[in-house]
mmCIF file of C-alpha atoms in Angstrom:
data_model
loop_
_atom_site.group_PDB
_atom_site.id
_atom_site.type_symbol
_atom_site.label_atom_id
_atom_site.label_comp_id
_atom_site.label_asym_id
_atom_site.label_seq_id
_atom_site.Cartn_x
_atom_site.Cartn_y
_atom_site.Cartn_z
ATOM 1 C CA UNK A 1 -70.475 13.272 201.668
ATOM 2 C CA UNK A 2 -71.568 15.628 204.420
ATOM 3 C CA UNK A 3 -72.429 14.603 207.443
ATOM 4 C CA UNK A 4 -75.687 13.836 208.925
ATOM 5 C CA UNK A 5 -77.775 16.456 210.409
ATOM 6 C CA UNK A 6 -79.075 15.837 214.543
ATOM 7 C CA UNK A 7 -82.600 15.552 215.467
ATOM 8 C CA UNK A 8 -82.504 18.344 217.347
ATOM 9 C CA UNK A 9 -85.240 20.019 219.699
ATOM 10 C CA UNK A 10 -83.962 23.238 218.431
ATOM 11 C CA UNK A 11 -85.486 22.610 214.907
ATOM 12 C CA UNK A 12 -87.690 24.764 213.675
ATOM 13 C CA UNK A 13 -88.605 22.021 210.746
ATOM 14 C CA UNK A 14 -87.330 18.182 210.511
ATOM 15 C CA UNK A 15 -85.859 17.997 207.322
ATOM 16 C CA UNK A 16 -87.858 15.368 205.290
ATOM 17 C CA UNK A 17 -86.001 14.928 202.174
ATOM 18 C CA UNK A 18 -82.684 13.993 201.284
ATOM 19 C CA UNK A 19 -81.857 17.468 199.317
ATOM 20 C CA UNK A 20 -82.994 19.271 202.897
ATOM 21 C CA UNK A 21 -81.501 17.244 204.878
ATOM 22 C CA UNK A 22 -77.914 18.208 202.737
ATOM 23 C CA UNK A 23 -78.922 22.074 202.866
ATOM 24 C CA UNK A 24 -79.283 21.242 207.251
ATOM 25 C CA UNK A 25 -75.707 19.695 206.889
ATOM 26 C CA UNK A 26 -74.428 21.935 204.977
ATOM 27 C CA UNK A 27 -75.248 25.004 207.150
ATOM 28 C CA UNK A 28 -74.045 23.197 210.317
ATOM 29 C CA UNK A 29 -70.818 22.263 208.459
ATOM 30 C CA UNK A 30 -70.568 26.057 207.250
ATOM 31 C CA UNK A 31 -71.429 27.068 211.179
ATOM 32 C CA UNK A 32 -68.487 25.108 212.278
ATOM 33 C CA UNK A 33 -66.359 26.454 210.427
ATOM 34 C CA UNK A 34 -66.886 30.172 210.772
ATOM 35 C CA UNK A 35 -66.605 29.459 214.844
ATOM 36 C CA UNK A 36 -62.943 28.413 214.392
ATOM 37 C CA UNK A 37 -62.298 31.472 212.141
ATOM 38 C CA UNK A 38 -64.647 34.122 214.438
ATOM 39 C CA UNK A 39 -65.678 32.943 217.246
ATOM 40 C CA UNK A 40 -68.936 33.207 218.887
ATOM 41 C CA UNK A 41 -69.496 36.784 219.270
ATOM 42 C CA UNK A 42 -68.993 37.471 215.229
ATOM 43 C CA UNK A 43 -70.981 34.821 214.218
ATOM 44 C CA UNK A 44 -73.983 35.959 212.111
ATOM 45 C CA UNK A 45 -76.815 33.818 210.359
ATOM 46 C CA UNK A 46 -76.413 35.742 207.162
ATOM 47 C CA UNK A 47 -72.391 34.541 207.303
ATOM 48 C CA UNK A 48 -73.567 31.189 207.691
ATOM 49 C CA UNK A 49 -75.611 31.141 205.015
ATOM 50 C CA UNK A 50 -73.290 32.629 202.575
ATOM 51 C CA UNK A 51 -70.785 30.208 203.623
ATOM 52 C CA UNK A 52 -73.002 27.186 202.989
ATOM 53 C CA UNK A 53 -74.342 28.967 199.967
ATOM 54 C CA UNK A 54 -77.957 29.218 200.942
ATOM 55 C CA UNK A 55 -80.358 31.943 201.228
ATOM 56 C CA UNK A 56 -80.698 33.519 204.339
ATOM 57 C CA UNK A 57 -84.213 31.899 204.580
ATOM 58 C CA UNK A 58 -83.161 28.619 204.326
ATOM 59 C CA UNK A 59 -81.220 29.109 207.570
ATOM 60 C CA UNK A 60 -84.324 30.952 209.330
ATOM 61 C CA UNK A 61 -85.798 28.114 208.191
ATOM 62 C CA UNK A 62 -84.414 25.454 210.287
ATOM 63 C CA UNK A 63 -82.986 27.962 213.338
ATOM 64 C CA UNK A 64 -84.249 31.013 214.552
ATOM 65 C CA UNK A 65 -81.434 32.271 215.788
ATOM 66 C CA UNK A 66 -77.483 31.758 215.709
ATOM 67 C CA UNK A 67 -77.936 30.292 219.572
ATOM 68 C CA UNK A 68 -80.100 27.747 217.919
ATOM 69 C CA UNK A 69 -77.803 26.555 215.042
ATOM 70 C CA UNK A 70 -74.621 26.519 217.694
ATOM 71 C CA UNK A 71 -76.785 24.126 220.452
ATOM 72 C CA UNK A 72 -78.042 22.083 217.081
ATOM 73 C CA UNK A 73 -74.104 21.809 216.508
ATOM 74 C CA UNK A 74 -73.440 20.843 219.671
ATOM 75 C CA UNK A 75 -75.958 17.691 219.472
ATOM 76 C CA UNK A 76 -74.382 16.640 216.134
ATOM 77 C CA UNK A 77 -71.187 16.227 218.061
ATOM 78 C CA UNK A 78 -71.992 14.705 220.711
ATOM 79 C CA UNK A 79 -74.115 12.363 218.792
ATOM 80 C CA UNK A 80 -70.599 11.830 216.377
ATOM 81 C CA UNK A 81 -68.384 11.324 219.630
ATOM 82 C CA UNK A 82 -71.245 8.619 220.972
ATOM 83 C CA UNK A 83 -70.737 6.262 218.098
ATOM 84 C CA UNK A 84 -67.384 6.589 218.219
ATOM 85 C CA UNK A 85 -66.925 5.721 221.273
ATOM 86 C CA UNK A 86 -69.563 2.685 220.494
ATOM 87 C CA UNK A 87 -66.807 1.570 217.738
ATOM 88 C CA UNK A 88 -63.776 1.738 220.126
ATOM 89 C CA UNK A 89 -65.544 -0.385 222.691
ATOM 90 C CA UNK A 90 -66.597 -2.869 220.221
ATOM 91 C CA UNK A 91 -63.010 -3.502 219.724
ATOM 92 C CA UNK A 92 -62.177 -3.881 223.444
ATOM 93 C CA UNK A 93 -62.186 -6.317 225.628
ATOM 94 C CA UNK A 94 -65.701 -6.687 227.380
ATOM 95 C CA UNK A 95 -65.093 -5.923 231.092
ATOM 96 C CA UNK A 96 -62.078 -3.627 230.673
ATOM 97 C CA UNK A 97 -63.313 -0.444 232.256
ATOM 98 C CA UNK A 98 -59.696 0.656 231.986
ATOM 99 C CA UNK A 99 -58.794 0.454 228.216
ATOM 100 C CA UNK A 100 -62.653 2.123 227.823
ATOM 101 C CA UNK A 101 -61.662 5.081 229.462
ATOM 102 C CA UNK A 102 -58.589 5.592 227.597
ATOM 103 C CA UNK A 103 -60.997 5.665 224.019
ATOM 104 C CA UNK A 104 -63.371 8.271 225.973
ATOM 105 C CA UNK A 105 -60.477 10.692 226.733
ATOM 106 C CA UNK A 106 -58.952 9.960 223.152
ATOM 107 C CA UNK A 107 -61.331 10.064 220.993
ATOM 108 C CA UNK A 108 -62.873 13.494 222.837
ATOM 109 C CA UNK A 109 -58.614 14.802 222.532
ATOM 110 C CA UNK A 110 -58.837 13.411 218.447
ATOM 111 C CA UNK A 111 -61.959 15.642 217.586
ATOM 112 C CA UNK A 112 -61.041 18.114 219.917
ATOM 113 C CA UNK A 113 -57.674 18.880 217.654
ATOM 114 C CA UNK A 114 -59.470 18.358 214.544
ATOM 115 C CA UNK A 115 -63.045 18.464 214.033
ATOM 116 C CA UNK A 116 -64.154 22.347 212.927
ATOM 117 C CA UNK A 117 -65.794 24.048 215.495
ATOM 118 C CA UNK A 118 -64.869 21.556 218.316
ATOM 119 C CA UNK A 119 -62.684 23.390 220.309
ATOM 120 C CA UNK A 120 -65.219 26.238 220.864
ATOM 121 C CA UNK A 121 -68.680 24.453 220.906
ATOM 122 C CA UNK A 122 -68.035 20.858 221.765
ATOM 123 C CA UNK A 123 -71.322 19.358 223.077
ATOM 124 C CA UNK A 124 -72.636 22.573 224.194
ATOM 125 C CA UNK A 125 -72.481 26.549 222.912
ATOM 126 C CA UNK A 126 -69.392 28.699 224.618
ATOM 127 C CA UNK A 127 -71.818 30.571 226.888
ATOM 128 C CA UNK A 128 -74.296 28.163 228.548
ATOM 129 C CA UNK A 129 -77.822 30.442 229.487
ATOM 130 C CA UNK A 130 -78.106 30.910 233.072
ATOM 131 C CA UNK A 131 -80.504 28.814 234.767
ATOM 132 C CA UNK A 132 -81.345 26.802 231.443
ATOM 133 C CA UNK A 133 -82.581 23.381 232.233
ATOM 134 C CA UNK A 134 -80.152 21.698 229.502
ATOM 135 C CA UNK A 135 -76.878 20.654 231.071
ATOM 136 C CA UNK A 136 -74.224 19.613 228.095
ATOM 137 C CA UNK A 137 -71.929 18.128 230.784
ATOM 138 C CA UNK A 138 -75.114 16.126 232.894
ATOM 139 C CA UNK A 139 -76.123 15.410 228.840
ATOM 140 C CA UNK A 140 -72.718 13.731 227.698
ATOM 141 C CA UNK A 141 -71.845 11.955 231.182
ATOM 142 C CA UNK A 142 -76.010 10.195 230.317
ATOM 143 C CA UNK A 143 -74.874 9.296 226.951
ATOM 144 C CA UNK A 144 -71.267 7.779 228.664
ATOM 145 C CA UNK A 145 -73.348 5.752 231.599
ATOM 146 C CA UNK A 146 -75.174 4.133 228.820
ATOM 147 C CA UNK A 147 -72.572 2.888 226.488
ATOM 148 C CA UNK A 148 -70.027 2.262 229.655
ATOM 149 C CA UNK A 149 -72.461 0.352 231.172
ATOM 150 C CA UNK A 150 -73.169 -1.689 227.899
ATOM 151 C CA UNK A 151 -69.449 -2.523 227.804
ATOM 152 C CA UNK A 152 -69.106 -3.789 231.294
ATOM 153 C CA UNK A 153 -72.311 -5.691 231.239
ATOM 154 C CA UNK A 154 -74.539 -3.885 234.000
ATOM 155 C CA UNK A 155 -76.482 -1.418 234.356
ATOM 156 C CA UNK A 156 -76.461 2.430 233.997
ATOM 157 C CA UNK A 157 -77.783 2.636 238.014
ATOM 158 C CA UNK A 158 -77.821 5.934 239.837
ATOM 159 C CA UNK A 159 -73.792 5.036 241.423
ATOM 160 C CA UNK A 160 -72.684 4.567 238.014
ATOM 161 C CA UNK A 161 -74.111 7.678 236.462
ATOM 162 C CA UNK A 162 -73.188 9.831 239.325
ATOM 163 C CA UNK A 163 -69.278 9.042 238.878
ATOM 164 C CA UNK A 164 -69.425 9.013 235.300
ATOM 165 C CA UNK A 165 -70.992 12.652 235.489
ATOM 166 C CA UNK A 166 -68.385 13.653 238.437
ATOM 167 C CA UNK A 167 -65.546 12.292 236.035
ATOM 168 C CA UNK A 168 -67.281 14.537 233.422
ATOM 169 C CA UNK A 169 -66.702 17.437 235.542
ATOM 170 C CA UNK A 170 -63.338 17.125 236.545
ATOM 171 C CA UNK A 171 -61.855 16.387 233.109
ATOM 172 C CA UNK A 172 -64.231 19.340 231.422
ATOM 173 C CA UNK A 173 -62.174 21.355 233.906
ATOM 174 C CA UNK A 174 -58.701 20.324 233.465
ATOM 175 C CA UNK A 175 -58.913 19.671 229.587
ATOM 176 C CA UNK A 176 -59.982 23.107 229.717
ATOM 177 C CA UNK A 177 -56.355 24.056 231.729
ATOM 178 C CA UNK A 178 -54.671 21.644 229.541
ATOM 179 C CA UNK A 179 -55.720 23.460 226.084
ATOM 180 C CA UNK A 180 -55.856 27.194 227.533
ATOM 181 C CA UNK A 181 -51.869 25.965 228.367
ATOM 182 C CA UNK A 182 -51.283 24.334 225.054
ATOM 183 C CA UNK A 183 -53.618 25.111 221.909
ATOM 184 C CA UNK A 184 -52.892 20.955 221.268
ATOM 185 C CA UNK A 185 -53.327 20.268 224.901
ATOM 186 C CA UNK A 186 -50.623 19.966 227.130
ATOM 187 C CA UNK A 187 -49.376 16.395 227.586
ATOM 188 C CA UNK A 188 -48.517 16.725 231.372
ATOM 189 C CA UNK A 189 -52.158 18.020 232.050
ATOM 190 C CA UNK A 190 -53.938 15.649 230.523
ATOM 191 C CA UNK A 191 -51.778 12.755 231.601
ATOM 192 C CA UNK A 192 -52.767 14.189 234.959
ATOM 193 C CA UNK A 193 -56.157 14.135 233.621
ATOM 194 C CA UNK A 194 -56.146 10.578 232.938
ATOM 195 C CA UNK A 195 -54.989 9.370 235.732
ATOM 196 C CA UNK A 196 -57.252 11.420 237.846
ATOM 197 C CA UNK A 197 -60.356 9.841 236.092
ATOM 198 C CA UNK A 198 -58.984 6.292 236.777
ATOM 199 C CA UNK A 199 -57.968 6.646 240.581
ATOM 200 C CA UNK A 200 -61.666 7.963 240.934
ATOM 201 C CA UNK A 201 -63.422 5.650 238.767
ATOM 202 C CA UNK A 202 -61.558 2.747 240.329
ATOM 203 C CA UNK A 203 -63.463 3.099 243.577
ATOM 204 C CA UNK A 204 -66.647 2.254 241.583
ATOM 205 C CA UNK A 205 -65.323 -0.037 238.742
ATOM 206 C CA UNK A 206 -62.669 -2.217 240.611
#
């Protein structure tokens, strides 16, 4: 069944029905799959669309441009990494900050290694625009305040948000080491990594 299409701002149209809304899914599928095989640069619309087996216009329809299709891929992940972190901390203990972290660095390692297109555009496209207002690193540490702060019963407050978006930025940084070292991500790195995130976190958690 493919998977759900965002609501993205990039849209050029919503998709109202269901048969549109598997065309949208289809192309982003299609788009994530010619990133891992192309990369960025060679990336075309028209390769897109003969991937997903659409006409060209059905693509133009919904992006105008391949930087619009790669951001609306972007949001579809990070909106598929939010709920599943909201399943792992369902199944954790409420309070433990500690086991939480552990399912936000494992389940971003698990789609990292295997969901098409993740390793290059994860929650935002390979070369950010310079002085663009959208932040994918300010957006994903907002979407971790929230759910964090759901699973340890307070609230997303400016203390909490401000080391969940400096955690963010250290681990976007070393990941990045850890899988230019190791295409599956070098153990010792991201051990590192982990315990990193913890020591810092612990000053506002503990």
């Amino acid at each position: 069944m493919p998977s759900q299409p965002p609501v993205s701002p990039n849209l050029r149209r919503a998709p109202v029905q269901q048969r549109s809304a598997d065309r949208l899914a289809r192309i982003l599928d299609s788009c994530a799959g010619l990133l891992d095989e192309t990369g960025y640069e060679q990336l075309t619309t028209r390769a897109v669309a003969e991937r997903a087996e659409v006409p060209i216009g059905s693509v133009y329809r919904f992006f105008s441009n391949k930087r619009a299709l790669v951001d609306a891929l972007a949001l579809r992940n990070l909106d598929a990494y939010a709920d599943r972190i909201a399943a792992r901390l369902a199944g954790l203990p409420a309070g433990d900050w500690r086991a939480a972290i552990d399912a936000v660095l494992d389940e971003y390692l698990a789609m990292k290694r295997s969901v098409p297109g993740f390793a290059l555009v994860d929650f935002g496209p390979p070369f950010p625009v310079e002085g663009a207002a959208d932040d994918a690193n300010r957006r994903l540490a907002d979407r971790l305040a929230v759910l964090l702060a759901g699973h340890l019963g307070r609230r997303p407050d400016e203390g909490l948000s401000r080391a969940i978006l400096v955690s963010v930025e250290a681990a976007d940084a070393l990941l990045q080491l850890a899988f230019r070292t190791d295409p599956s991500g070098d153990a010792a790195i991201i051990a590192e990594t982990r315990t990193l995130v913890r020591s810092y976190l612990a000053q506002t958690l503990d």
